[in-house]
CSV table of N, CA and C in Angstrom, one decimal:
chain,number,residue,atom,x,y,z
A,21,MET,N,131.0,103.5,83.1
A,21,MET,CA,129.6,103.7,83.5
A,21,MET,C,128.7,103.2,82.4
A,22,LEU,N,127.7,102.5,82.7
A,22,LEU,CA,126.7,102.0,81.7
A,22,LEU,C,125.8,103.2,81.3
A,23,THR,N,125.7,103.4,80.0
A,23,THR,CA,124.9,104.5,79.5
A,23,THR,C,123.7,103.9,78.8
A,24,LEU,N,122.5,104.2,79.3
A,24,LEU,CA,121.2,103.8,78.7
A,24,LEU,C,120.4,104.9,78.2
A,25,THR,N,119.9,104.8,77.0
A,25,THR,CA,119.1,105.9,76.4
A,25,THR,C,117.7,105.7,77.1
A,26,ASN,N,116.9,106.7,77.0
A,26,ASN,CA,115.5,106.7,77.6
A,26,ASN,C,114.7,105.5,77.0
A,27,GLU,N,114.9,105.3,75.7
A,27,GLU,CA,114.2,104.1,75.0
A,27,GLU,C,114.7,102.8,75.6
A,28,MET,N,116.0,102.7,75.8
A,28,MET,CA,116.5,101.4,76.4
A,28,MET,C,116.0,101.2,77.8
A,29,LYS,N,115.9,102.3,78.6
A,29,LYS,CA,115.4,102.2,80.0
A,29,LYS,C,113.9,101.7,79.9
A,30,ARG,N,113.1,102.4,79.0
A,30,ARG,CA,111.7,102.0,78.9
A,30,ARG,C,111.6,100.5,78.5
A,31,GLU,N,112.4,100.1,77.5
A,31,GLU,CA,112.4,98.7,77.1
A,31,GLU,C,112.7,97.7,78.2
A,32,ILE,N,113.7,98.0,79.0
A,32,ILE,CA,114.1,97.2,80.2
A,32,ILE,C,112.9,97.1,81.2
A,33,ILE,N,112.3,98.2,81.5
A,33,ILE,CA,111.2,98.2,82.5
A,33,ILE,C,110.0,97.4,81.9
A,34,MET,N,109.7,97.7,80.7
A,34,MET,CA,108.5,97.0,80.1
A,34,MET,C,108.7,95.5,79.9
A,35,GLU,N,109.9,95.1,79.6
A,35,GLU,CA,110.3,93.7,79.5
A,35,GLU,C,110.1,93.0,80.8
A,36,HIS,N,110.6,93.6,81.9
A,36,HIS,CA,110.4,93.0,83.2
A,36,HIS,C,109.0,93.1,83.8
A,37,TYR,N,108.3,94.0,83.3
A,37,TYR,CA,106.9,94.2,83.7
A,37,TYR,C,106.0,93.1,83.0
A,38,ASN,N,106.2,93.1,81.7
A,38,ASN,CA,105.3,92.2,80.9
A,38,ASN,C,105.7,90.7,81.0
A,39,SER,N,107.0,90.4,81.3
A,39,SER,CA,107.4,89.0,81.4
A,39,SER,C,108.5,88.9,82.5
A,40,PRO,N,108.0,89.1,83.7
A,40,PRO,CA,109.0,89.0,84.8
A,40,PRO,C,109.5,87.5,85.0
A,41,ASN,N,110.8,87.4,85.3
A,41,ASN,CA,111.5,86.1,85.4
A,41,ASN,C,111.1,85.5,86.7
A,42,ASN,N,110.8,86.3,87.8
A,42,ASN,CA,110.8,85.8,89.1
A,42,ASN,C,109.4,85.9,89.8
A,43,LYS,N,108.4,86.2,89.0
A,43,LYS,CA,107.1,86.4,89.5
A,43,LYS,C,106.4,85.0,89.4
A,44,VAL,N,105.8,84.6,90.5
A,44,VAL,CA,105.0,83.3,90.5
A,44,VAL,C,103.6,83.6,90.9
A,45,GLU,N,102.7,82.8,90.3
A,45,GLU,CA,101.3,82.9,90.7
A,45,GLU,C,101.0,82.1,92.0
A,46,ASP,N,101.7,81.0,92.2
A,46,ASP,CA,101.5,80.2,93.3
A,46,ASP,C,102.9,79.7,93.8
A,47,ILE,N,103.3,80.2,94.9
A,47,ILE,CA,104.6,79.8,95.5
A,47,ILE,C,104.7,78.4,95.8
A,48,THR,N,103.6,77.7,96.1
A,48,THR,CA,103.6,76.3,96.4
A,48,THR,C,104.1,75.4,95.2
A,49,SER,N,104.2,76.0,94.0
A,49,SER,CA,104.7,75.3,92.9
A,49,SER,C,106.2,75.2,92.9
A,50,ILE,N,106.9,75.9,93.8
A,50,ILE,CA,108.3,76.0,93.8
A,50,ILE,C,108.8,75.0,94.9
A,51,SER,N,109.7,74.1,94.6
A,51,SER,CA,110.2,73.1,95.5
A,51,SER,C,110.9,73.8,96.7
A,52,GLY,N,110.6,73.4,97.9
A,52,GLY,CA,111.2,73.9,99.1
A,52,GLY,C,110.7,75.2,99.5
A,53,TYR,N,109.6,75.7,98.9
A,53,TYR,CA,109.0,77.0,99.3
A,53,TYR,C,108.7,77.2,100.8
A,54,GLU,N,108.4,76.1,101.5
A,54,GLU,CA,108.1,76.2,102.9
A,54,GLU,C,109.3,76.7,103.7
A,55,ASN,N,110.5,76.6,103.2
A,55,ASN,CA,111.7,77.1,103.9
A,55,ASN,C,112.1,78.5,103.5
A,56,PHE,N,111.4,79.1,102.6
A,56,PHE,CA,111.7,80.5,102.2
A,56,PHE,C,111.3,81.5,103.3
A,57,LYS,N,112.0,82.5,103.4
A,57,LYS,CA,111.6,83.7,104.2
A,57,LYS,C,110.8,84.6,103.4
A,58,LYS,N,109.7,85.2,103.9
A,58,LYS,CA,108.8,86.0,103.1
A,58,LYS,C,108.4,87.2,103.9
A,59,ILE,N,108.0,88.2,103.1
A,59,ILE,CA,107.4,89.4,103.6
A,59,ILE,C,106.5,90.0,102.6
A,60,ARG,N,105.4,90.5,103.1
A,60,ARG,CA,104.4,91.2,102.3
A,60,ARG,C,104.6,92.7,102.3
A,61,MET,N,104.6,93.3,101.1
A,61,MET,CA,104.9,94.7,101.0
A,61,MET,C,103.7,95.3,100.2
A,62,ASP,N,103.2,96.5,100.7
A,62,ASP,CA,102.2,97.1,99.9
A,62,ASP,C,102.4,98.6,100.0
A,63,SER,N,101.6,99.3,99.2
A,63,SER,CA,101.8,100.8,99.1
A,63,SER,C,100.4,101.5,99.3
A,64,ASP,N,100.4,102.6,100.0
A,64,ASP,CA,99.2,103.4,100.2
A,64,ASP,C,98.9,104.2,99.0
A,65,SER,N,99.9,104.5,98.2
A,65,SER,CA,99.8,105.4,97.1
A,65,SER,C,99.7,104.7,95.7
A,66,CYS,N,99.7,103.4,95.7
A,66,CYS,CA,99.7,102.7,94.4
A,66,CYS,C,99.0,101.3,94.6
A,67,VAL,N,98.8,100.6,93.5
A,67,VAL,CA,98.2,99.3,93.5
A,67,VAL,C,99.1,98.2,94.1
A,68,ASP,N,100.3,98.5,94.3
A,68,ASP,CA,101.3,97.6,94.7
A,68,ASP,C,101.0,96.8,96.0
A,69,ASP,N,101.0,95.5,95.9
A,69,ASP,CA,100.7,94.6,97.0
A,69,ASP,C,101.4,93.2,96.6
A,70,ILE,N,102.6,93.1,97.1
A,70,ILE,CA,103.4,91.9,96.7
A,70,ILE,C,103.9,91.2,97.9
A,71,THR,N,104.2,89.9,97.8
A,71,THR,CA,104.9,89.2,98.8
A,71,THR,C,106.3,88.7,98.1
A,72,ILE,N,107.3,88.9,98.9
A,72,ILE,CA,108.7,88.6,98.4
A,72,ILE,C,109.1,87.3,99.2
A,73,TYR,N,109.7,86.4,98.4
A,73,TYR,CA,110.2,85.1,99.0
A,73,TYR,C,111.7,85.0,98.7
A,74,LEU,N,112.5,84.7,99.7
A,74,LEU,CA,113.9,84.5,99.6
A,74,LEU,C,114.3,83.1,100.1
A,75,GLY,N,115.0,82.3,99.4
A,75,GLY,CA,115.6,81.1,99.8
A,75,GLY,C,117.0,81.4,100.2
A,76,ILE,N,117.3,81.4,101.5
A,76,ILE,CA,118.7,81.7,102.0
A,76,ILE,C,119.2,80.5,102.7
A,77,ASP,N,120.5,80.1,102.3
A,77,ASP,CA,121.1,78.9,102.9
A,77,ASP,C,121.8,79.2,104.2
A,78,GLU,N,122.3,78.2,104.8
A,78,GLU,CA,122.9,78.4,106.2
A,78,GLU,C,124.2,79.3,106.1
A,79,SER,N,124.8,79.4,104.9
A,79,SER,CA,125.9,80.3,104.8
A,79,SER,C,125.6,81.7,104.4
A,80,LYS,N,124.3,82.1,104.5
A,80,LYS,CA,123.8,83.4,104.3
A,80,LYS,C,123.9,83.8,102.8
A,81,ASN,N,123.7,82.8,101.9
A,81,ASN,CA,123.7,83.1,100.5
A,81,ASN,C,122.3,83.0,100.0
A,82,ILE,N,121.9,83.9,99.1
A,82,ILE,CA,120.5,83.9,98.6
A,82,ILE,C,120.5,82.9,97.4
A,83,LYS,N,119.8,81.8,97.6
A,83,LYS,CA,119.8,80.8,96.5
A,83,LYS,C,118.6,81.1,95.6
A,84,GLU,N,117.5,81.5,96.1
A,84,GLU,CA,116.3,81.8,95.3
A,84,GLU,C,115.6,83.0,95.7
A,85,ALA,N,114.9,83.7,94.7
A,85,ALA,CA,114.2,84.9,95.0
A,85,ALA,C,113.0,85.0,94.1
A,86,TYR,N,111.8,85.1,94.7
A,86,TYR,CA,110.6,85.2,93.9
A,86,TYR,C,109.7,86.3,94.5
A,87,PHE,N,108.6,86.6,93.8
A,87,PHE,CA,107.6,87.5,94.3
A,87,PHE,C,106.3,87.1,93.7
A,88,CYS,N,105.2,87.4,94.3
A,88,CYS,CA,103.9,87.2,93.8
A,88,CYS,C,103.0,88.4,94.2
A,89,GLY,N,101.9,88.6,93.5
A,89,GLY,CA,101.0,89.7,93.8
A,89,GLY,C,100.8,90.6,92.6
A,90,VAL,N,100.3,91.8,92.9
A,90,VAL,CA,99.9,92.8,91.9
A,90,VAL,C,100.7,94.0,92.2
A,91,ALA,N,101.3,94.6,91.1
A,91,ALA,CA,102.1,95.8,91.3
A,91,ALA,C,102.2,96.6,89.9
A,92,CYS,N,102.4,97.8,90.0
A,92,CYS,CA,102.6,98.7,88.8
A,92,CYS,C,103.8,98.3,88.1
A,93,ALA,N,104.0,98.9,86.9
A,93,ALA,CA,105.2,98.6,86.1
A,93,ALA,C,106.5,98.8,86.8
A,94,ILE,N,106.6,99.9,87.4
A,94,ILE,CA,107.9,100.3,88.1
A,94,ILE,C,108.2,99.3,89.2
A,95,SER,N,107.2,99.0,90.1
A,95,SER,CA,107.4,98.1,91.2
A,95,SER,C,107.7,96.7,90.7
A,96,THR,N,106.9,96.2,89.7
A,96,THR,CA,107.1,94.8,89.2
A,96,THR,C,108.5,94.7,88.6
A,97,ALA,N,108.8,95.6,87.7
A,97,ALA,CA,110.1,95.6,87.0
A,97,ALA,C,111.3,95.7,88.0
A,98,SER,N,111.3,96.6,88.9
A,98,SER,CA,112.4,96.8,89.8
A,98,SER,C,112.5,95.5,90.7
A,99,THR,N,111.4,95.0,91.2
A,99,THR,CA,111.5,93.8,92.0
A,99,THR,C,112.0,92.6,91.3
A,100,ASP,N,111.6,92.5,90.0
A,100,ASP,CA,112.0,91.3,89.2
A,100,ASP,C,113.5,91.4,89.0
A,101,ILE,N,114.0,92.6,88.6
A,101,ILE,CA,115.4,92.8,88.4
A,101,ILE,C,116.2,92.5,89.6
A,102,LEU,N,115.7,93.1,90.8
A,102,LEU,CA,116.4,92.8,92.0
A,102,LEU,C,116.5,91.3,92.4
A,103,CYS,N,115.4,90.6,92.1
A,103,CYS,CA,115.4,89.2,92.4
A,103,CYS,C,116.5,88.5,91.6
A,104,ASP,N,116.6,88.9,90.3
A,104,ASP,CA,117.6,88.3,89.4
A,104,ASP,C,119.0,88.6,90.0
A,105,MET,N,119.2,89.9,90.5
A,105,MET,CA,120.5,90.3,90.9
A,105,MET,C,121.0,89.7,92.2
A,106,VAL,N,120.0,89.4,93.1
A,106,VAL,CA,120.5,89.0,94.4
A,106,VAL,C,120.6,87.4,94.5
A,107,LYS,N,120.1,86.7,93.5
A,107,LYS,CA,120.2,85.3,93.5
A,107,LYS,C,121.7,84.9,93.3
A,108,GLY,N,122.2,84.0,94.1
A,108,GLY,CA,123.6,83.6,94.0
A,108,GLY,C,124.5,84.6,94.8
A,109,LYS,N,124.0,85.6,95.4
A,109,LYS,CA,124.8,86.6,96.1
A,109,LYS,C,124.7,86.3,97.6
A,110,SER,N,125.8,86.7,98.3
A,110,SER,CA,125.7,86.7,99.8
A,110,SER,C,124.7,87.8,100.2
A,111,GLU,N,124.2,87.7,101.5
A,111,GLU,CA,123.4,88.7,102.0
A,111,GLU,C,124.1,90.1,102.0
A,112,GLU,N,125.4,90.1,102.3
A,112,GLU,CA,126.2,91.3,102.3
A,112,GLU,C,126.2,91.9,100.9
A,113,ASP,N,126.5,91.1,99.9
A,113,ASP,CA,126.6,91.7,98.5
A,113,ASP,C,125.2,92.2,98.1
A,114,ALA,N,124.1,91.5,98.5
A,114,ALA,CA,122.8,91.9,98.1
A,114,ALA,C,122.5,93.3,98.8
A,115,LEU,N,122.8,93.4,100.0
A,115,LEU,CA,122.6,94.7,100.7
A,115,LEU,C,123.4,95.8,100.0
A,116,TYR,N,124.6,95.5,99.5
A,116,TYR,CA,125.4,96.5,98.8
A,116,TYR,C,124.7,97.0,97.6
A,117,ILE,N,124.2,96.0,96.8
A,117,ILE,CA,123.4,96.4,95.6
A,117,ILE,C,122.2,97.3,95.9
A,118,ILE,N,121.5,96.9,96.9
A,118,ILE,CA,120.3,97.6,97.3
A,118,ILE,C,120.7,99.0,97.8
A,119,LYS,N,121.8,99.2,98.5
A,119,LYS,CA,122.2,100.5,99.0
A,119,LYS,C,122.6,101.4,97.8
A,120,GLN,N,123.3,100.8,96.8
A,120,GLN,CA,123.7,101.6,95.6
A,120,GLN,C,122.4,102.0,94.8
A,121,TYR,N,121.5,101.1,94.7
A,121,TYR,CA,120.2,101.4,94.1
A,121,TYR,C,119.5,102.5,94.8
A,122,GLU,N,119.4,102.4,96.1
A,122,GLU,CA,118.7,103.5,96.8
A,122,GLU,C,119.4,104.8,96.7
A,123,ASN,N,120.8,104.8,96.7
A,123,ASN,CA,121.5,106.0,96.5
A,123,ASN,C,121.2,106.6,95.2
A,124,MET,N,121.1,105.8,94.1
A,124,MET,CA,120.8,106.3,92.8
A,124,MET,C,119.4,107.0,92.8
A,125,LEU,N,118.4,106.3,93.4
A,125,LEU,CA,117.1,106.9,93.4
A,125,LEU,C,117.0,108.2,94.2
A,126,TYR,N,117.8,108.3,95.2
A,126,TYR,CA,117.8,109.5,96.1
A,126,TYR,C,118.8,110.5,95.7
A,127,GLU,N,119.4,110.4,94.5
A,127,GLU,CA,120.4,111.3,93.9
A,127,GLU,C,121.6,111.5,94.8
A,128,LYS,N,122.1,110.4,95.4
A,128,LYS,CA,123.3,110.4,96.1
A,128,LYS,C,124.4,109.7,95.3
A,129,GLU,N,125.6,109.7,95.7
A,129,GLU,CA,126.7,109.0,95.0
A,129,GLU,C,126.5,107.5,95.0
A,130,TYR,N,126.7,106.9,93.9
A,130,TYR,CA,126.4,105.4,93.8
A,130,TYR,C,127.3,104.8,92.8
A,131,ASP,N,127.4,103.5,92.8
A,131,ASP,CA,128.3,102.7,91.9
A,131,ASP,C,127.3,102.1,90.8
A,132,SER,N,127.3,102.8,89.7
A,132,SER,CA,126.4,102.3,88.6
A,132,SER,C,126.8,101.0,88.0
A,133,GLU,N,128.0,100.6,88.1
A,133,GLU,CA,128.5,99.3,87.6
A,133,GLU,C,127.8,98.1,88.2
A,134,VAL,N,127.5,98.2,89.5
A,134,VAL,CA,126.9,97.0,90.2
A,134,VAL,C,125.4,97.0,89.9
A,135,LEU,N,124.8,98.0,89.4
A,135,LEU,CA,123.3,98.1,89.2
A,135,LEU,C,122.8,97.4,88.0
A,136,GLU,N,123.6,97.3,87.0
A,136,GLU,CA,123.2,96.6,85.7
A,136,GLU,C,121.9,97.2,85.2
A,137,GLU,N,120.9,96.4,85.1
A,137,GLU,CA,119.6,96.8,84.5
A,137,GLU,C,118.9,97.8,85.5
A,138,LEU,N,119.2,97.8,86.7
A,138,LEU,CA,118.6,98.7,87.7
A,138,LEU,C,118.9,100.2,87.3
A,139,ASN,N,119.9,100.4,86.5
A,139,ASN,CA,120.2,101.8,86.0
A,139,ASN,C,119.0,102.3,85.1
A,140,ALA,N,118.1,101.5,84.7
A,140,ALA,CA,116.9,101.9,84.0
A,140,ALA,C,116.0,102.8,84.8
A,141,PHE,N,116.2,102.8,86.1
A,141,PHE,CA,115.4,103.6,87.1
A,141,PHE,C,116.1,104.9,87.5
A,142,SER,N,117.2,105.3,86.8
A,142,SER,CA,118.0,106.4,87.2
A,142,SER,C,117.2,107.8,87.1
A,143,GLU,N,116.1,107.8,86.4
A,143,GLU,CA,115.4,109.1,86.3
A,143,GLU,C,114.2,109.1,87.2
A,144,THR,N,114.0,108.1,88.0
A,144,THR,CA,112.8,107.9,88.9
A,144,THR,C,112.7,109.1,89.9
A,145,HIS,N,113.8,109.6,90.3
A,145,HIS,CA,113.8,110.8,91.2
A,145,HIS,C,113.0,112.0,90.7
A,146,LYS,N,112.8,112.0,89.4
A,146,LYS,CA,112.1,113.1,88.8
A,146,LYS,C,110.6,113.0,89.0
A,147,GLN,N,110.1,111.9,89.4
A,147,GLN,CA,108.8,111.6,89.8
A,147,GLN,C,108.8,111.0,91.2
A,148,ALA,N,108.8,111.9,92.2
A,148,ALA,CA,109.0,111.5,93.6
A,148,ALA,C,108.0,110.4,94.0
A,149,ALA,N,106.8,110.5,93.5
A,149,ALA,CA,105.8,109.6,94.0
A,149,ALA,C,106.1,108.1,93.5
A,150,ARG,N,106.9,108.0,92.5
A,150,ARG,CA,107.3,106.7,92.0
A,150,ARG,C,108.5,106.0,92.7
A,151,ILE,N,109.1,106.8,93.6
A,151,ILE,CA,110.3,106.2,94.3
A,151,ILE,C,109.7,105.1,95.3
A,152,LYS,N,108.6,105.3,95.9
A,152,LYS,CA,108.0,104.2,96.7
A,152,LYS,C,107.8,103.0,95.9
A,153,CYS,N,107.3,103.1,94.7
A,153,CYS,CA,107.1,101.9,93.8
A,153,CYS,C,108.4,101.3,93.5
A,154,ALA,N,109.4,102.1,93.2
A,154,ALA,CA,110.7,101.6,92.7
A,154,ALA,C,111.5,100.9,93.9
A,155,THR,N,111.2,101.3,95.1
A,155,THR,CA,111.9,100.7,96.3
A,155,THR,C,111.1,99.6,97.0
A,156,LEU,N,109.9,99.3,96.6
A,156,LEU,CA,109.1,98.4,97.4
A,156,LEU,C,109.8,97.0,97.5
A,157,GLY,N,110.3,96.5,96.4
A,157,GLY,CA,111.0,95.2,96.4
A,157,GLY,C,112.3,95.3,97.1
A,158,ALA,N,113.1,96.4,96.9
A,158,ALA,CA,114.4,96.5,97.6
A,158,ALA,C,114.2,96.6,99.1
A,159,THR,N,113.2,97.3,99.5
A,159,THR,CA,112.9,97.4,101.0
A,159,THR,C,112.5,96.0,101.5
A,160,GLY,N,111.7,95.3,100.8
A,160,GLY,CA,111.3,94.0,101.3
A,160,GLY,C,112.5,93.0,101.4
A,161,ILE,N,113.3,93.0,100.4
A,161,ILE,CA,114.5,92.1,100.4
A,161,ILE,C,115.4,92.5,101.6
A,162,GLU,N,115.6,93.8,101.7
A,162,GLU,CA,116.5,94.3,102.8
A,162,GLU,C,115.9,93.9,104.2
A,163,MET,N,114.6,94.0,104.3
A,163,MET,CA,113.9,93.6,105.6
A,163,MET,C,114.1,92.2,105.9
A,164,ILE,N,113.9,91.3,104.9
A,164,ILE,CA,114.1,89.9,105.1
A,164,ILE,C,115.6,89.6,105.5
A,165,ILE,N,116.5,90.2,104.8
A,165,ILE,CA,117.9,90.0,105.2
A,165,ILE,C,118.2,90.4,106.6
A,166,ASN,N,117.6,91.5,107.0
A,166,ASN,CA,117.8,92.0,108.3
A,166,ASN,C,117.0,91.3,109.4
A,167,GLY,N,116.3,90.2,109.0
A,167,GLY,CA,115.6,89.4,110.0
A,167,GLY,C,114.1,89.7,110.2
A,168,GLU,N,113.6,90.6,109.4
A,168,GLU,CA,112.1,90.9,109.5
A,168,GLU,C,111.5,90.0,108.5
A,169,GLU,N,110.4,89.3,108.9
A,169,GLU,CA,109.7,88.5,107.9
A,169,GLU,C,108.3,88.2,108.5
A,170,ASP,N,107.4,87.8,107.6
A,170,ASP,CA,106.1,87.4,108.0
A,170,ASP,C,106.1,85.9,108.5
A,171,GLU,N,105.2,85.6,109.4
A,171,GLU,CA,105.1,84.2,109.8
A,171,GLU,C,104.4,83.4,108.8
């Protein structure tokens, strides 16, 4: 099991918030963006308002994952890490990662090994209002994989 100190968790979250790998200002700058599946996700309880984009091939593998919009540190960091983690994965593997992540957040049994940097959110359950922020990206990715998307 991966053990992260509170300081390590904070560093991971702030790194992905301040310098997200998968956040784009303008999706049209990405080649092939018009073929991406997308969904807009927002929160009533936070500033979070993001659109998630997934490039999924005919074999149901996630080739690309991006997001744009405005979100708090927890939402931005978790979405960025999830985008990193689902790229190159089958839809089935991506859903497994998301399920383990959600299990961790809701204090159920989970496989910490598959979560990698997502383990930084292991204490989120202590601030119940932040669970919505921490799951916004996961919910959006899951919805796209399950066939829900914006036109």
